[in-house]
PDB file of C-alpha atoms in Angstrom:
ATOM      1  CA  MET A   1     120.612 106.192 105.965  1.00 78.00           C
ATOM      2  CA  LYS A   2     119.912 109.150 108.253  1.00 87.00           C
ATOM      3  CA  LYS A   3     120.007 112.775 107.027  1.00 92.00           C
ATOM      4  CA  LYS A   4     119.860 115.767 109.358  1.00 93.00           C
ATOM      5  CA  VAL A   5     117.426 118.510 108.324  1.00 93.00           C
ATOM      6  CA  LEU A   6     117.257 121.831 110.191  1.00 91.00           C
ATOM      7  CA  LEU A   7     113.927 123.679 110.102  1.00 92.00           C
ATOM      8  CA  MET A   8     114.509 127.231 111.323  1.00 90.00           C
ATOM      9  CA  GLY A   9     112.878 130.672 111.367  1.00 89.00           C
ATOM     10  CA  LYS A  10     111.481 133.243 113.776  1.00 87.00           C
ATOM     11  CA  SER A  11     108.602 132.354 116.101  1.00 79.00           C
ATOM     12  CA  GLY A  12     105.248 132.462 114.297  1.00 80.00           C
ATOM     13  CA  SER A  13     106.723 132.067 110.820  1.00 85.00           C
ATOM     14  CA  GLY A  14     104.761 128.837 110.227  1.00 83.00           C
ATOM     15  CA  LYS A  15     107.459 126.149 110.573  1.00 85.00           C
ATOM     16  CA  THR A  16     105.506 123.745 112.781  1.00 81.00           C
ATOM     17  CA  SER A  17     102.288 124.184 110.768  1.00 85.00           C
ATOM     18  CA  MET A  18     103.950 123.164 107.513  1.00 85.00           C
ATOM     19  CA  ARG A  19     105.762 120.262 109.178  1.00 84.00           C
ATOM     20  CA  SER A  20     102.446 119.027 110.612  1.00 82.00           C
ATOM     21  CA  ILE A  21     100.670 119.256 107.239  1.00 83.00           C
ATOM     22  CA  ILE A  22     103.405 117.399 105.357  1.00 84.00           C
ATOM     23  CA  PHE A  23     104.399 114.755 107.913  1.00 82.00           C
ATOM     24  CA  ALA A  24     101.629 114.524 110.540  1.00 75.00           C
ATOM     25  CA  ASN A  25      98.442 114.469 108.413  1.00 71.00           C
ATOM     26  CA  TYR A  26      97.104 117.825 109.582  1.00 73.00           C
ATOM     27  CA  VAL A  27      94.843 119.866 107.331  1.00 70.00           C
ATOM     28  CA  ALA A  28      95.500 123.595 107.070  1.00 69.00           C
ATOM     29  CA  ARG A  29      92.541 124.690 109.193  1.00 69.00           C
ATOM     30  CA  ASP A  30      93.642 122.448 112.099  1.00 63.00           C
ATOM     31  CA  THR A  31      97.090 124.021 112.416  1.00 59.00           C
ATOM     32  CA  ARG A  32      95.586 126.930 114.377  1.00 60.00           C
ATOM     33  CA  ARG A  33      95.549 124.605 117.405  1.00 59.00           C
ATOM     34  CA  LEU A  34      99.317 124.111 117.333  1.00 57.00           C
ATOM     35  CA  GLY A  35     101.388 125.851 119.998  1.00 53.00           C
ATOM     36  CA  ALA A  36     104.825 127.395 119.626  1.00 54.00           C
ATOM     37  CA  THR A  37     107.830 125.054 119.453  1.00 55.00           C
ATOM     38  CA  MET A  38     109.910 125.024 122.641  1.00 53.00           C
ATOM     39  CA  ASP A  39     113.662 124.768 122.032  1.00 57.00           C
ATOM     40  CA  VAL A  40     114.273 121.935 119.501  1.00 75.00           C
ATOM     41  CA  GLU A  41     111.717 119.251 118.628  1.00 81.00           C
ATOM     42  CA  HIS A  42     113.277 116.144 117.087  1.00 80.00           C
ATOM     43  CA  SER A  43     111.395 113.790 114.795  1.00 81.00           C
ATOM     44  CA  HIS A  44     112.535 110.883 112.635  1.00 83.00           C
ATOM     45  CA  VAL A  45     110.595 110.534 109.410  1.00 78.00           C
ATOM     46  CA  ARG A  46     111.127 107.310 107.459  1.00 74.00           C
ATOM     47  CA  PHE A  47     111.126 108.030 103.766  1.00 72.00           C
ATOM     48  CA  LEU A  48     111.406 105.480 100.961  1.00 71.00           C
ATOM     49  CA  GLY A  49     112.341 102.600 103.214  1.00 66.00           C
ATOM     50  CA  ASN A  50     115.953 103.208 104.238  1.00 76.00           C
ATOM     51  CA  LEU A  51     116.075 107.026 104.085  1.00 83.00           C
ATOM     52  CA  VAL A  52     115.342 108.635 107.461  1.00 85.00           C
ATOM     53  CA  LEU A  53     114.943 112.391 107.803  1.00 87.00           C
ATOM     54  CA  ASN A  54     116.276 113.480 111.194  1.00 90.00           C
ATOM     55  CA  LEU A  55     114.163 116.643 111.371  1.00 89.00           C
ATOM     56  CA  TRP A  56     115.136 119.341 113.902  1.00 87.00           C
ATOM     57  CA  ASP A  57     112.288 121.852 114.302  1.00 86.00           C
ATOM     58  CA  CYS A  58     114.036 124.735 116.072  1.00 84.00           C
ATOM     59  CA  GLY A  59     111.880 127.088 118.153  1.00 79.00           C
ATOM     60  CA  GLY A  60     112.096 130.705 117.006  1.00 64.00           C
ATOM     61  CA  GLN A  61     111.788 132.619 120.274  1.00 67.00           C
ATOM     62  CA  GLU A  62     114.644 135.055 121.057  1.00 71.00           C
ATOM     63  CA  LEU A  63     116.044 132.997 123.955  1.00 67.00           C
ATOM     64  CA  PHE A  64     116.282 129.859 121.847  1.00 66.00           C
ATOM     65  CA  LEU A  65     117.795 131.718 118.896  1.00 70.00           C
ATOM     66  CA  GLU A  66     120.524 133.065 121.143  1.00 76.00           C
ATOM     67  CA  ASN A  67     121.277 129.585 122.515  1.00 76.00           C
ATOM     68  CA  TYR A  68     121.583 128.123 118.997  1.00 79.00           C
ATOM     69  CA  MET A  69     124.280 130.667 118.207  1.00 79.00           C
ATOM     70  CA  THR A  70     126.225 130.182 121.467  1.00 79.00           C
ATOM     71  CA  SER A  71     125.973 127.203 123.829  1.00 82.00           C
ATOM     72  CA  GLN A  72     124.228 124.863 121.336  1.00 84.00           C
ATOM     73  CA  ARG A  73     126.044 126.035 118.194  1.00 85.00           C
ATOM     74  CA  ASP A  74     128.130 122.918 117.565  1.00 88.00           C
ATOM     75  CA  GLN A  75     125.299 120.530 118.443  1.00 89.00           C
ATOM     76  CA  VAL A  76     122.706 122.241 116.223  1.00 88.00           C
ATOM     77  CA  PHE A  77     124.775 123.056 113.132  1.00 91.00           C
ATOM     78  CA  ARG A  78     127.073 120.027 112.897  1.00 93.00           C
ATOM     79  CA  ASN A  79     126.465 117.396 110.144  1.00 94.00           C
ATOM     80  CA  VAL A  80     123.529 119.244 108.552  1.00 95.00           C
ATOM     81  CA  GLU A  81     122.447 117.945 105.131  1.00 95.00           C
ATOM     82  CA  VAL A  82     119.701 120.517 104.538  1.00 96.00           C
ATOM     83  CA  LEU A  83     118.771 123.853 106.106  1.00 96.00           C
ATOM     84  CA  ILE A  84     115.175 124.976 105.577  1.00 96.00           C
ATOM     85  CA  TYR A  85     114.705 128.570 106.698  1.00 96.00           C
ATOM     86  CA  VAL A  86     111.165 129.959 106.865  1.00 95.00           C
ATOM     87  CA  PHE A  87     110.404 133.681 106.583  1.00 95.00           C
ATOM     88  CA  ASP A  88     107.042 135.210 107.495  1.00 94.00           C
ATOM     89  CA  VAL A  89     106.348 137.475 104.520  1.00 93.00           C
ATOM     90  CA  GLU A  90     104.390 139.869 106.773  1.00 89.00           C
ATOM     91  CA  SER A  91     107.089 140.246 109.436  1.00 90.00           C
ATOM     92  CA  ARG A  92     107.603 143.839 110.534  1.00 89.00           C
ATOM     93  CA  GLU A  93     111.197 143.132 111.564  1.00 90.00           C
ATOM     94  CA  TYR A  94     112.644 142.392 108.134  1.00 91.00           C
ATOM     95  CA  ASP A  95     116.153 143.726 108.803  1.00 91.00           C
ATOM     96  CA  ARG A  96     116.371 141.891 112.120  1.00 90.00           C
ATOM     97  CA  ASP A  97     115.121 138.676 110.511  1.00 91.00           C
ATOM     98  CA  MET A  98     117.819 138.960 107.857  1.00 93.00           C
ATOM     99  CA  GLN A  99     120.531 139.608 110.422  1.00 91.00           C
ATOM    100  CA  TYR A 100     119.614 136.425 112.249  1.00 91.00           C
ATOM    101  CA  TYR A 101     119.468 134.498 108.969  1.00 93.00           C
ATOM    102  CA  GLN A 102     122.987 135.641 108.135  1.00 93.00           C
ATOM    103  CA  SER A 103     124.228 134.467 111.542  1.00 92.00           C
ATOM    104  CA  VAL A 104     122.689 131.051 110.782  1.00 93.00           C
ATOM    105  CA  ILE A 105     124.480 130.991 107.413  1.00 95.00           C
ATOM    106  CA  GLU A 106     127.778 131.789 109.152  1.00 93.00           C
ATOM    107  CA  ALA A 107     127.213 128.848 111.527  1.00 93.00           C
ATOM    108  CA  ILE A 108     126.389 126.566 108.579  1.00 95.00           C
ATOM    109  CA  MET A 109     129.566 127.664 106.785  1.00 95.00           C
ATOM    110  CA  GLN A 110     131.577 126.862 109.904  1.00 94.00           C
ATOM    111  CA  HIS A 111     130.070 123.437 110.716  1.00 93.00           C
ATOM    112  CA  SER A 112     128.289 122.111 107.565  1.00 95.00           C
ATOM    113  CA  LYS A 113     129.595 124.031 104.543  1.00 93.00           C
ATOM    114  CA  ASP A 114     128.251 121.418 102.088  1.00 95.00           C
ATOM    115  CA  ALA A 115     124.666 121.673 103.354  1.00 96.00           C
ATOM    116  CA  ARG A 116     121.955 122.552 100.839  1.00 96.00           C
ATOM    117  CA  ILE A 117     119.974 125.661 101.763  1.00 97.00           C
ATOM    118  CA  PHE A 118     116.297 126.279 101.040  1.00 97.00           C
ATOM    119  CA  CYS A 119     114.403 129.445 102.010  1.00 97.00           C
ATOM    120  CA  LEU A 120     110.605 129.493 102.099  1.00 97.00           C
ATOM    121  CA  ILE A 121     108.909 132.886 101.800  1.00 96.00           C
ATOM    122  CA  HIS A 122     105.826 131.810 103.698  1.00 94.00           C
ATOM    123  CA  LYS A 123     102.220 133.006 104.139  1.00 93.00           C
ATOM    124  CA  MET A 124     102.150 134.390 100.603  1.00 94.00           C
ATOM    125  CA  ASP A 125      98.356 134.065 100.620  1.00 92.00           C
ATOM    126  CA  LEU A 126      98.338 137.210 102.799  1.00 92.00           C
ATOM    127  CA  VAL A 127      99.966 139.266 100.015  1.00 93.00           C
ATOM    128  CA  PRO A 128      97.664 140.725  97.303  1.00 94.00           C
ATOM    129  CA  GLU A 129      97.944 138.477  94.265  1.00 92.00           C
ATOM    130  CA  ALA A 130      99.116 141.277  91.971  1.00 94.00           C
ATOM    131  CA  GLN A 131     102.093 141.974  94.265  1.00 94.00           C
ATOM    132  CA  ARG A 132     103.235 138.395  95.001  1.00 94.00           C
ATOM    133  CA  GLU A 133     105.636 137.833  92.115  1.00 94.00           C
ATOM    134  CA  THR A 134     107.365 141.211  92.530  1.00 95.00           C
ATOM    135  CA  MET A 135     107.761 140.746  96.283  1.00 94.00           C
ATOM    136  CA  PHE A 136     109.066 137.210  95.838  1.00 96.00           C
ATOM    137  CA  ARG A 137     111.665 138.297  93.259  1.00 96.00           C
ATOM    138  CA  GLU A 138     112.910 141.052  95.576  1.00 95.00           C
ATOM    139  CA  ARG A 139     113.231 138.634  98.524  1.00 95.00           C
ATOM    140  CA  ASP A 140     114.899 136.029  96.330  1.00 96.00           C
ATOM    141  CA  GLN A 141     117.575 138.482  95.142  1.00 97.00           C
ATOM    142  CA  ASP A 142     118.218 139.731  98.669  1.00 96.00           C
ATOM    143  CA  LEU A 143     118.561 136.187 100.037  1.00 97.00           C
ATOM    144  CA  ARG A 144     120.986 135.194  97.290  1.00 96.00           C
ATOM    145  CA  ARG A 145     123.130 138.192  98.128  1.00 96.00           C
ATOM    146  CA  ARG A 146     123.081 137.506 101.866  1.00 96.00           C
ATOM    147  CA  THR A 147     123.737 133.760 101.449  1.00 96.00           C
ATOM    148  CA  HIS A 148     126.783 134.183  99.175  1.00 94.00           C
ATOM    149  CA  PRO A 149     129.195 132.387  98.782  1.00 94.00           C
ATOM    150  CA  LEU A 150     126.796 129.507  99.505  1.00 95.00           C
ATOM    151  CA  GLY A 151     123.922 128.796  97.134  1.00 96.00           C
ATOM    152  CA  VAL A 152     120.246 129.010  98.070  1.00 97.00           C
ATOM    153  CA  THR A 153     116.958 127.854  96.525  1.00 97.00           C
ATOM    154  CA  THR A 154     113.864 129.909  97.366  1.00 97.00           C
ATOM    155  CA  PHE A 155     110.143 129.118  97.212  1.00 96.00           C
ATOM    156  CA  LYS A 156     106.999 131.130  97.851  1.00 95.00           C
ATOM    157  CA  THR A 157     104.663 129.049 100.012  1.00 95.00           C
ATOM    158  CA  SER A 158     101.306 128.952 101.766  1.00 92.00           C
ATOM    159  CA  ILE A 159      99.575 126.217 103.733  1.00 87.00           C
ATOM    160  CA  TRP A 160      96.371 127.004 101.817  1.00 87.00           C
ATOM    161  CA  ASP A 161      97.488 125.897  98.347  1.00 85.00           C
ATOM    162  CA  GLU A 162      99.777 123.523  96.472  1.00 84.00           C
ATOM    163  CA  THR A 163     102.928 125.677  96.819  1.00 90.00           C
ATOM    164  CA  LEU A 164     103.823 123.967 100.111  1.00 90.00           C
ATOM    165  CA  TYR A 165     103.948 120.562  98.409  1.00 88.00           C
ATOM    166  CA  LYS A 166     106.042 121.928  95.548  1.00 90.00           C
ATOM    167  CA  ALA A 167     108.668 123.274  97.963  1.00 93.00           C
ATOM    168  CA  TRP A 168     108.880 120.167 100.143  1.00 91.00           C
ATOM    169  CA  SER A 169     108.909 117.821  97.127  1.00 89.00           C
ATOM    170  CA  SER A 170     111.955 119.685  95.784  1.00 91.00           C
ATOM    171  CA  ILE A 171     113.664 119.531  99.182  1.00 92.00           C
ATOM    172  CA  VAL A 172     113.081 115.796  99.629  1.00 88.00           C
ATOM    173  CA  TYR A 173     114.086 115.123  96.000  1.00 87.00           C
ATOM    174  CA  SER A 174     117.521 116.593  96.780  1.00 89.00           C
ATOM    175  CA  LEU A 175     117.990 114.000  99.559  1.00 87.00           C
ATOM    176  CA  ILE A 176     117.113 110.816  97.645  1.00 84.00           C
ATOM    177  CA  PRO A 177     120.383 108.973  96.931  1.00 80.00           C
ATOM    178  CA  ASN A 178     119.386 106.859  93.889  1.00 78.00           C
ATOM    179  CA  VAL A 179     116.944 109.254  92.260  1.00 83.00           C
ATOM    180  CA  HIS A 180     118.658 109.267  88.827  1.00 84.00           C
ATOM    181  CA  MET A 181     118.500 105.472  88.637  1.00 86.00           C
ATOM    182  CA  LEU A 182     114.830 105.637  89.607  1.00 86.00           C
ATOM    183  CA  GLU A 183     114.144 108.201  86.868  1.00 89.00           C
ATOM    184  CA  SER A 184     115.862 106.050  84.265  1.00 91.00           C
ATOM    185  CA  HIS A 185     113.688 103.024  85.093  1.00 92.00           C
ATOM    186  CA  LEU A 186     110.600 105.217  85.319  1.00 93.00           C
ATOM    187  CA  LYS A 187     111.252 106.438  81.782  1.00 94.00           C
ATOM    188  CA  SER A 188     111.344 102.841  80.509  1.00 94.00           C
ATOM    189  CA  PHE A 189     108.115 102.065  82.368  1.00 94.00           C
ATOM    190  CA  CYS A 190     106.439 105.137  80.866  1.00 94.00           C
ATOM    191  CA  LYS A 191     107.336 104.056  77.323  1.00 93.00           C
ATOM    192  CA  LEU A 192     106.222 100.492  78.011  1.00 91.00           C
ATOM    193  CA  CYS A 193     102.793 101.751  79.117  1.00 92.00           C
ATOM    194  CA  GLU A 194     102.624 104.198  76.174  1.00 93.00           C
ATOM    195  CA  ALA A 195     101.755 106.773  78.815  1.00 95.00           C
ATOM    196  CA  ASP A 196     101.803 110.551  78.490  1.00 96.00           C
ATOM    197  CA  GLU A 197     103.223 110.898  81.977  1.00 96.00           C
ATOM    198  CA  VAL A 198     104.177 108.825  85.016  1.00 96.00           C
ATOM    199  CA  ILE A 199     104.614 110.300  88.508  1.00 95.00           C
ATOM    200  CA  PHE A 200     106.025 108.653  91.635  1.00 93.00           C
ATOM    201  CA  PHE A 201     104.758 109.843  95.043  1.00 92.00           C
ATOM    202  CA  GLU A 202     106.001 108.939  98.513  1.00 88.00           C
ATOM    203  CA  ARG A 203     103.156 106.960 100.056  1.00 86.00           C
ATOM    204  CA  THR A 204     102.812 108.682 103.449  1.00 83.00           C
ATOM    205  CA  THR A 205     103.316 112.342 102.526  1.00 86.00           C
ATOM    206  CA  PHE A 206     102.292 112.198  98.852  1.00 88.00           C
ATOM    207  CA  LEU A 207     105.305 114.339  97.992  1.00 89.00           C
ATOM    208  CA  VAL A 208     106.495 113.927  94.399  1.00 90.00           C
ATOM    209  CA  ILE A 209     109.678 111.846  94.229  1.00 88.00           C
ATOM    210  CA  SER A 210     110.157 111.590  90.484  1.00 90.00           C
ATOM    211  CA  HIS A 211     108.309 111.912  87.197  1.00 92.00           C
ATOM    212  CA  VAL A 212     108.682 111.329  83.456  1.00 93.00           C
ATOM    213  CA  THR A 213     106.731 113.375  80.901  1.00 94.00           C
ATOM    214  CA  GLU A 214     106.486 112.089  77.325  1.00 92.00           C
ATOM    215  CA  ARG A 215     103.801 114.515  76.218  1.00 90.00           C
ATOM    216  CA  ALA A 216     103.732 118.183  77.240  1.00 87.00           C
ATOM    217  CA  GLN A 217     101.087 119.093  79.826  1.00 85.00           C
ATOM    218  CA  ALA A 218      99.426 122.483  80.201  1.00 83.00           C
ATOM    219  CA  ASP A 219      99.311 122.834  83.997  1.00 86.00           C
ATOM    220  CA  MET A 220     102.795 123.375  85.450  1.00 84.00           C
ATOM    221  CA  HIS A 221     101.428 122.979  89.011  1.00 83.00           C
ATOM    222  CA  ARG A 222      99.655 119.668  88.369  1.00 88.00           C
ATOM    223  CA  PHE A 223     101.949 117.513  90.547  1.00 87.00           C
ATOM    224  CA  GLU A 224     101.462 119.621  93.656  1.00 83.00           C
ATOM    225  CA  LYS A 225      97.709 119.839  93.074  1.00 86.00           C
ATOM    226  CA  VAL A 226      97.469 116.050  92.830  1.00 88.00           C
ATOM    227  CA  SER A 227      99.597 115.714  95.996  1.00 86.00           C
ATOM    228  CA  ASN A 228      97.229 118.017  97.860  1.00 83.00           C
ATOM    229  CA  ILE A 229      94.048 116.347  96.556  1.00 86.00           C
ATOM    230  CA  MET A 230      95.271 112.794  97.198  1.00 86.00           C
ATOM    231  CA  LYS A 231      96.514 113.644 100.691  1.00 82.00           C
ATOM    232  CA  GLN A 232      93.046 115.021 101.552  1.00 81.00           C
ATOM    233  CA  PHE A 233      91.376 111.957 100.011  1.00 85.00           C
ATOM    234  CA  LYS A 234      93.633 109.650 102.004  1.00 81.00           C
ATOM    235  CA  LEU A 235      92.782 111.518 105.224  1.00 79.00           C
ATOM    236  CA  SER A 236      89.064 111.227 104.422  1.00 81.00           C
ATOM    237  CA  CYS A 237      89.485 107.466 103.976  1.00 82.00           C
ATOM    238  CA  SER A 238      91.263 107.138 107.314  1.00 77.00           C
ATOM    239  CA  LYS A 239      88.374 108.871 109.113  1.00 77.00           C
ATOM    240  CA  THR A 240      86.103 105.995 108.062  1.00 81.00           C
ATOM    241  CA  GLN A 241      88.827 103.442 108.887  1.00 81.00           C
ATOM    242  CA  ALA A 242      89.173 102.651 105.181  1.00 79.00           C
ATOM    243  CA  GLN A 243      92.460 102.049 103.345  1.00 79.00           C
ATOM    244  CA  PHE A 244      93.235 103.827 100.084  1.00 79.00           C
ATOM    245  CA  GLN A 245      94.008 101.191  97.420  1.00 84.00           C
ATOM    246  CA  SER A 246      93.615 102.790  94.001  1.00 88.00           C
ATOM    247  CA  VAL A 247      91.902 105.568  92.061  1.00 90.00           C
ATOM    248  CA  GLU A 248      90.897 105.629  88.401  1.00 92.00           C
ATOM    249  CA  VAL A 249      89.773 108.869  86.757  1.00 91.00           C
ATOM    250  CA  ARG A 250      88.318 108.951  83.260  1.00 91.00           C
ATOM    251  CA  ALA A 251      87.864 112.188  81.323  1.00 90.00           C
ATOM    252  CA  PRO A 252      87.079 112.886  77.646  1.00 91.00           C
ATOM    253  CA  THR A 253      90.758 113.456  76.772  1.00 91.00           C
ATOM    254  CA  PHE A 254      92.684 111.242  79.212  1.00 92.00           C
ATOM    255  CA  SER A 255      92.593 108.555  81.905  1.00 93.00           C
ATOM    256  CA  ALA A 256      94.553 108.622  85.180  1.00 94.00           C
ATOM    257  CA  PHE A 257      95.443 105.578  87.262  1.00 95.00           C
ATOM    258  CA  ILE A 258      96.754 105.923  90.823  1.00 95.00           C
ATOM    259  CA  GLN A 259      97.912 102.796  92.663  1.00 94.00           C
ATOM    260  CA  GLY A 260     100.426 101.705  95.246  1.00 91.00           C
ATOM    261  CA  MET A 261     103.668 100.636  93.550  1.00 93.00           C
ATOM    262  CA  THR A 262     105.830  99.598  96.529  1.00 90.00           C
ATOM    263  CA  PRO A 263     105.287  99.725 100.307  1.00 88.00           C
ATOM    264  CA  ASN A 264     106.705 103.276 100.231  1.00 87.00           C
ATOM    265  CA  THR A 265     105.519 104.664  96.883  1.00 90.00           C
ATOM    266  CA  VAL A 266     102.389 105.369  94.838  1.00 93.00           C
ATOM    267  CA  VAL A 267     102.435 105.672  91.052  1.00 95.00           C
ATOM    268  CA  MET A 268     100.194 107.789  88.835  1.00 96.00           C
ATOM    269  CA  VAL A 269      99.941 106.891  85.141  1.00 96.00           C
ATOM    270  CA  ILE A 270      98.364 109.350  82.666  1.00 95.00           C
ATOM    271  CA  VAL A 271      97.162 107.933  79.326  1.00 95.00           C
ATOM    272  CA  SER A 272      95.443 109.847  76.518  1.00 94.00           C
ATOM    273  CA  ASN A 273      95.328 107.064  73.909  1.00 92.00           C
ATOM    274  CA  PRO A 274      91.692 105.795  74.015  1.00 89.00           C
ATOM    275  CA  GLU A 275      92.755 102.409  72.639  1.00 89.00           C
ATOM    276  CA  ILE A 276      94.727 101.570  75.797  1.00 90.00           C
ATOM    277  CA  GLN A 277      92.424  99.718  78.183  1.00 89.00           C
ATOM    278  CA  SER A 278      92.549 100.249  81.945  1.00 89.00           C
ATOM    279  CA  ALA A 279      93.129  96.524  82.534  1.00 91.00           C
ATOM    280  CA  LEU A 280      96.339  96.717  80.481  1.00 92.00           C
ATOM    281  CA  VAL A 281      97.667  99.686  82.515  1.00 92.00           C
ATOM    282  CA  GLN A 282      96.897  97.866  85.763  1.00 92.00           C
ATOM    283  CA  LEU A 283      98.676  94.724  84.500  1.00 93.00           C
ATOM    284  CA  ASN A 284     101.746  96.809  83.626  1.00 94.00           C
ATOM    285  CA  ILE A 285     101.766  98.348  87.100  1.00 94.00           C
ATOM    286  CA  ALA A 286     101.484  94.915  88.715  1.00 94.00           C
ATOM    287  CA  ALA A 287     104.290  93.540  86.535  1.00 94.00           C
ATOM    288  CA  ALA A 288     106.564  96.500  87.377  1.00 94.00           C
ATOM    289  CA  ARG A 289     106.120  96.243  91.168  1.00 93.00           C
ATOM    290  CA  PRO A 290     108.858  93.638  91.850  1.00 92.00           C
ATOM    291  CA  HIS A 291     111.291  95.609  89.683  1.00 89.00           C
ATOM    292  CA  PHE A 292     110.775  98.947  91.485  1.00 90.00           C
ATOM    293  CA  LEU A 293     110.842  97.169  94.825  1.00 86.00           C
ATOM    294  CA  ARG A 294     114.376  95.967  94.055  1.00 84.00           C
ATOM    295  CA  ILE A 295     115.475  99.481  93.051  1.00 77.00           C
ATOM    296  CA  GLU A 296     114.086 100.969  96.265  1.00 69.00           C
TER     297      GLU A 296
END
């Protein structure tokens, strides 16, 4: 199952950097070496076995932008499942950026009116922390107005923190065809393990696919933080030609178990009951593997 994803935005907005961090195992500091995208770069990212993201990274230079709207219009905007539009929060050409965005929305309405639209207000780390929420709310309201009658979901992002993983996890979640069935079975697994929480990650990107929470957790950004930490740990393992197999973390108030569930997923089980032994959790994960493999 192939799904076309357009990644668009003006040159220098950070599109290729975020794509490289999520899908090509770059760390944030290494993205400085990346050059500008020329025209359209195509990549096919296999996700959860049979789901393939046909990712079109569209260069943001003026010449290319003009071609997308004219000679390449039908080719670029036809059969789009998701549009991801990236805005550089520090751009000094805000009105011009918005005009181009609206022309993209018009093309989407003409060729792919059912496409889901996500806008990333990027490089938020460059905005003083006290001003971030106000600026984001203002941009969000403006984008909703300019996108109407289509809907839009907005995120504030930076390559230097977990916000990038939160945005891309939400985008990928919207593309998974059997996600509600997966969540239903995950809920049963969580109860069977007497776990506080169970999270499913995609194995390669460590994006969150699904989760079930039986006991309220304090940190609302915990999934994205774990994604970021585990991705860095996995990269560290690869540098020594080692394969990540499993991680067990024990703290005074909880235990966390991270293991591969299927060839395409990793599961994280959080348990606070001190009477539940780690061997029992690992046995439950092993017993559940064939079941989740069939669902996938």
